[in-house]
Amino acid sequence: MTTSPPGSAALDGMYSHLIEADDEQHRRTDVEVSQVRLPPRVSGPRPYRLATICLATLCTIMLFFPIAVAAQGKSKPQGAGEVAPEPQKKTQDVNVTALTANISALLQEKKQLQVQVDELLVQLATLMATEAPEVIKPTEAAIVCPVEWHLFNSSCYLISRLSRNWHESQSYCENQGAHLAIIHSAEEQTFLWDLLPRGHWNAFWFGITDEQTEDQWKWVDGSPLVGGFWEVGEPNNHIDEDCGYMIKTEVLERVAVTSWYDAPCHMALEFICEKEMGAGVSTAIPH
């Protein structure tokens, strides 16, 4: 004999009690409905069984519904446009206000530093202007030539009244710390020519020669001649003429820039010395 579980026996007892109660109810109502024709009774499961099943289903749904709702709430993603909670929004506003205040303070500090830099630059310029040593450039006003020497640019020139050949004239100039004149410009040529006295044929040696190589004229410092102020047809090396001189005659039509000639170096002529000078130099040179 199979033994039913205790729970099953209790259920069977409850079901039997319900069946008996149902039959009793039917007996009571038979008299009242005796005149009424009832439809045939449908066979199948009893109504209480269906109610029990529905009740169990409803309890199950009620049990799992909160769990499903909670799980759905946890898994729901936050949208991009979701409004931030109020405390978080207040924190963000405080941060923005603090950053704005810091930026304003930095800009104000930058302006103050720029003002200080400008003031320092002005002070530096003032110090440089007042404390920088004065640079004295040699000028004609600062150069003092010896007696009977004439200043042009930064050189002093002597128009000698002595007569020497070309080499002796160069030696005389060297003894004065000078040399026969080297002429590089029309202005310098005109300046010297204006210092010369007029005469029938007043001739003066200056520092040019082609003794080393014919027709290759060089100055006494070894530099080559470029251009020159020769008379038309000069130099012509007529009789071994290797040294240069300039003339100033009584003919007024003669001009400074066409006054050079060549002549034999052994001829005795007056001469022109040149001495390069520095600022403030003053030397008495015998002549």
Coordinates of C-alpha atoms in Angstrom, one line a residue:
M1 CA 0.0 0.0 0.0
T2 CA 1.5 3.3 -1.0
T3 CA 1.7 6.0 1.7
S4 CA 0.7 9.5 0.7
P5 CA 2.7 12.4 1.9
P6 CA 1.2 14.3 4.9
G7 CA 0.6 17.3 2.8
S8 CA -1.3 15.4 0.2
A9 CA -3.6 13.8 2.8
A10 CA -4.4 17.2 4.1
L11 CA -5.2 18.5 0.7
D12 CA -7.4 15.5 0.0
G13 CA -9.3 16.1 3.2
M14 CA -9.8 19.7 2.3
Y15 CA -11.0 18.8 -1.1
S16 CA -13.5 16.2 0.3
H17 CA -14.8 18.8 2.7
L18 CA -15.3 21.3 -0.1
I19 CA -17.1 18.6 -2.2
E20 CA -19.5 17.8 0.7
A21 CA -20.2 21.4 1.2
D22 CA -20.9 21.9 -2.4
D23 CA -23.3 18.9 -2.5
E24 CA -25.1 20.3 0.6
Q25 CA -25.5 23.6 -1.1
H26 CA -26.9 22.0 -4.2
R27 CA -29.5 20.0 -2.1
R28 CA -30.7 23.2 -0.5
T29 CA -31.2 25.0 -3.7
D30 CA -32.9 22.1 -5.5
V31 CA -36.3 23.0 -4.1
E32 CA -35.9 26.6 -5.1
V33 CA -34.9 25.8 -8.6
S34 CA -37.2 22.7 -9.1
Q35 CA -39.3 24.7 -11.4
V36 CA -36.3 25.9 -13.4
R37 CA -34.8 23.6 -16.0
L38 CA -31.1 23.6 -15.6
P39 CA -28.8 22.9 -18.5
P40 CA -26.9 19.7 -18.5
R41 CA -23.8 19.8 -16.2
V42 CA -20.6 20.0 -18.0
S43 CA -18.1 17.4 -17.2
G44 CA -14.5 18.4 -16.4
P45 CA -12.4 19.7 -13.6
R46 CA -14.0 21.2 -10.6
P47 CA -14.2 25.0 -10.3
Y48 CA -12.1 25.0 -7.1
R49 CA -9.2 23.5 -8.9
L50 CA -9.2 26.3 -11.4
A51 CA -9.4 28.9 -8.7
T52 CA -6.5 27.3 -6.9
I53 CA -4.3 27.3 -10.0
C54 CA -5.2 31.0 -10.7
L55 CA -4.4 31.9 -7.1
A56 CA -1.0 30.2 -7.3
T57 CA -0.2 31.9 -10.6
L58 CA -1.1 35.3 -9.2
C59 CA 1.1 34.8 -6.1
T60 CA 4.0 33.8 -8.4
I61 CA 3.6 36.9 -10.5
M62 CA 3.3 39.1 -7.4
L63 CA 6.5 37.6 -6.1
F64 CA 8.7 38.1 -9.2
F65 CA 7.3 41.5 -10.3
P66 CA 9.3 43.7 -7.8
I67 CA 12.5 41.7 -8.7
A68 CA 12.0 42.3 -12.4
V69 CA 11.3 46.0 -11.8
A70 CA 14.4 46.4 -9.7
A71 CA 16.6 44.6 -12.3
Q72 CA 15.2 46.8 -15.1
G73 CA 15.9 49.9 -13.1
K74 CA 19.5 48.9 -12.5
S75 CA 20.2 48.0 -16.2
K76 CA 18.5 51.1 -17.6
P77 CA 21.3 53.3 -19.2
Q78 CA 21.4 57.0 -18.5
G79 CA 20.6 59.1 -21.6
A80 CA 22.9 61.8 -23.0
G81 CA 20.4 64.4 -22.3
E82 CA 19.7 63.3 -18.7
V83 CA 19.7 66.2 -16.3
A84 CA 22.5 66.0 -13.7
P85 CA 21.4 65.7 -10.0
E86 CA 21.1 69.0 -8.2
P87 CA 24.2 68.6 -5.9
Q88 CA 26.4 67.8 -8.9
K89 CA 25.1 70.8 -10.8
K90 CA 25.9 73.1 -7.8
T91 CA 29.4 71.6 -7.7
Q92 CA 30.0 72.3 -11.3
D93 CA 28.8 75.9 -10.9
V94 CA 31.2 76.4 -8.0
N95 CA 34.1 75.1 -10.1
V96 CA 33.4 77.4 -13.1
T97 CA 33.2 80.4 -10.8
A98 CA 36.5 79.5 -9.2
L99 CA 38.2 79.1 -12.6
T100 CA 36.8 82.4 -13.9
A101 CA 38.2 84.2 -10.8
N102 CA 41.6 82.6 -11.3
I103 CA 41.8 83.7 -15.0
S104 CA 40.8 87.2 -14.0
A105 CA 43.6 87.3 -11.4
L106 CA 46.2 86.0 -13.8
L107 CA 45.2 88.6 -16.4
Q108 CA 45.5 91.4 -13.9
E109 CA 48.9 90.0 -12.8
K110 CA 50.1 90.0 -16.4
K111 CA 49.1 93.7 -16.8
Q112 CA 51.1 94.6 -13.7
L113 CA 54.2 92.7 -14.9
Q114 CA 54.0 94.4 -18.3
V115 CA 54.0 97.8 -16.6
Q116 CA 57.0 96.8 -14.5
V117 CA 58.9 95.6 -17.7
D118 CA 58.2 98.9 -19.5
E119 CA 59.5 100.8 -16.5
L120 CA 62.7 98.7 -16.4
L121 CA 63.3 99.3 -20.1
V122 CA 63.0 103.0 -19.6
Q123 CA 65.4 102.9 -16.7
L124 CA 67.9 100.8 -18.8
A125 CA 67.7 103.2 -21.7
T126 CA 68.4 106.1 -19.4
L127 CA 71.4 104.4 -17.8
M128 CA 72.9 103.5 -21.1
A129 CA 72.5 107.1 -22.3
T130 CA 74.1 108.6 -19.2
E131 CA 76.8 106.0 -18.4
A132 CA 78.0 104.8 -21.9
P133 CA 81.4 106.2 -22.7
E134 CA 81.5 108.8 -25.3
V135 CA 83.0 107.6 -28.5
I136 CA 85.2 110.3 -30.1
K137 CA 85.6 109.9 -33.8
P138 CA 88.5 111.5 -35.6
T139 CA 87.2 114.6 -37.4
E140 CA 88.9 117.5 -39.0
A141 CA 88.1 119.6 -35.9
A142 CA 89.9 117.0 -33.7
I143 CA 93.1 116.8 -35.9
V144 CA 95.7 119.5 -35.5
C145 CA 98.3 119.6 -38.3
P146 CA 101.8 120.9 -37.8
V147 CA 102.7 124.4 -39.0
E148 CA 102.7 124.8 -42.8
W149 CA 100.9 121.5 -43.2
H150 CA 97.3 121.6 -44.5
L151 CA 94.4 119.3 -43.4
F152 CA 92.2 117.4 -45.8
N153 CA 90.0 114.6 -44.4
S154 CA 92.3 112.8 -42.0
S155 CA 95.7 113.7 -43.6
C156 CA 98.1 116.7 -43.4
Y157 CA 99.9 117.8 -46.6
L158 CA 103.1 119.8 -47.0
I159 CA 103.9 121.7 -50.2
S160 CA 107.7 121.7 -49.9
R161 CA 109.8 124.6 -51.4
L162 CA 112.8 122.4 -51.6
S163 CA 113.9 120.7 -54.8
R164 CA 114.9 117.1 -54.8
N165 CA 114.7 114.2 -57.3
W166 CA 111.9 111.8 -56.8
H167 CA 113.7 109.3 -54.5
E168 CA 115.2 112.1 -52.4
S169 CA 111.8 113.6 -52.1
Q170 CA 110.4 110.3 -50.8
S171 CA 113.2 110.1 -48.3
Y172 CA 112.6 113.6 -47.0
C173 CA 108.9 112.9 -46.5
E174 CA 109.7 109.6 -44.7
N175 CA 111.9 111.5 -42.3
Q176 CA 108.9 113.6 -41.4
G177 CA 106.8 110.5 -40.7
A178 CA 105.1 111.0 -44.0
H179 CA 105.4 109.9 -47.7
L180 CA 104.9 111.4 -51.1
A181 CA 101.2 112.2 -51.6
I182 CA 98.9 109.4 -52.6
I183 CA 95.8 110.9 -54.4
H184 CA 92.6 108.8 -54.6
S185 CA 89.8 111.3 -55.6
A186 CA 89.2 114.4 -57.7
E187 CA 88.4 116.3 -54.5
E188 CA 91.8 115.5 -53.0
Q189 CA 93.5 116.3 -56.3
T190 CA 91.7 119.7 -56.5
F191 CA 92.5 120.5 -52.9
L192 CA 96.2 120.0 -53.5
W193 CA 96.3 121.7 -56.8
D194 CA 94.7 124.8 -55.3
L195 CA 97.5 125.0 -52.7
L196 CA 100.2 125.2 -55.5
P197 CA 101.5 128.6 -56.5
R198 CA 101.2 129.6 -60.1
G199 CA 104.3 130.0 -62.3
H200 CA 105.7 129.4 -65.7
W201 CA 106.0 125.7 -65.1
N202 CA 105.6 125.0 -61.4
A203 CA 106.1 121.2 -61.1
F204 CA 105.7 119.0 -57.9
W205 CA 106.5 115.3 -57.4
F206 CA 103.9 113.1 -55.8
G207 CA 103.9 109.4 -54.9
I208 CA 103.5 107.5 -58.2
T209 CA 106.1 105.6 -60.3
D210 CA 106.4 102.8 -62.9
E211 CA 110.1 102.1 -62.4
Q212 CA 109.5 98.4 -61.6
T213 CA 107.3 97.6 -64.7
E214 CA 106.8 100.0 -67.5
D215 CA 103.2 101.4 -67.8
Q216 CA 102.2 99.7 -64.5
W217 CA 102.0 102.7 -62.3
K218 CA 101.9 102.2 -58.5
W219 CA 101.7 104.3 -55.5
V220 CA 104.5 104.4 -52.9
D221 CA 102.5 102.1 -50.6
G222 CA 102.5 99.4 -53.4
S223 CA 98.9 99.8 -54.4
P224 CA 98.1 100.1 -58.2
L225 CA 97.0 103.3 -59.8
V226 CA 93.3 103.3 -60.8
G227 CA 92.4 106.0 -63.3
G228 CA 94.4 109.2 -62.6
F229 CA 94.4 112.9 -63.7
W230 CA 96.8 112.9 -66.6
E231 CA 97.1 115.6 -69.2
V232 CA 96.0 114.6 -72.7
G233 CA 98.7 112.4 -74.2
E234 CA 100.3 111.6 -70.9
P235 CA 102.1 109.5 -69.7
N236 CA 104.2 109.1 -72.8
N237 CA 107.6 107.8 -71.5
H238 CA 109.3 110.3 -73.8
I239 CA 112.8 109.8 -72.4
D240 CA 112.6 107.1 -69.8
E241 CA 110.0 108.9 -67.7
D242 CA 109.1 106.7 -64.8
C243 CA 107.9 109.1 -62.1
G244 CA 104.8 111.3 -61.9
Y245 CA 104.4 115.0 -61.1
M246 CA 101.7 117.6 -61.4
I247 CA 102.0 121.2 -62.7
K248 CA 100.3 124.5 -62.1
T249 CA 101.1 127.3 -64.7
E250 CA 100.0 130.8 -65.3
V251 CA 97.6 129.5 -68.0
L252 CA 94.2 130.0 -66.4
E253 CA 92.5 127.5 -68.7
R254 CA 94.5 124.7 -67.2
V255 CA 92.5 122.6 -64.6
A256 CA 93.4 120.4 -61.7
V257 CA 92.0 117.1 -63.1
T258 CA 94.3 117.2 -66.2
S259 CA 97.6 118.2 -64.7
W260 CA 99.7 115.0 -64.3
Y261 CA 102.8 114.3 -66.3
D262 CA 105.6 111.7 -66.3
A263 CA 109.3 112.7 -66.2
P264 CA 112.7 111.2 -65.5
C265 CA 113.0 110.4 -61.8
H266 CA 116.4 112.1 -61.5
M267 CA 115.0 115.5 -62.2
A268 CA 115.1 118.0 -59.2
L269 CA 111.6 119.3 -58.5
E270 CA 109.6 120.5 -55.5
F271 CA 107.3 117.8 -54.0
I272 CA 104.2 117.2 -51.9
C273 CA 104.3 115.1 -48.6
E274 CA 101.3 113.5 -47.0
K275 CA 101.0 112.4 -43.3
E276 CA 98.1 110.4 -42.1
M277 CA 96.9 111.8 -38.7
G278 CA 94.9 110.6 -35.8
A279 CA 92.6 112.6 -33.5
G280 CA 94.4 115.2 -31.4
V281 CA 97.8 114.7 -33.0
S282 CA 100.0 117.8 -33.2
T283 CA 103.6 117.4 -34.3
A284 CA 106.1 120.1 -35.2
I285 CA 107.8 118.7 -38.3
P286 CA 110.9 120.5 -39.7
H287 CA 110.9 121.5 -43.3

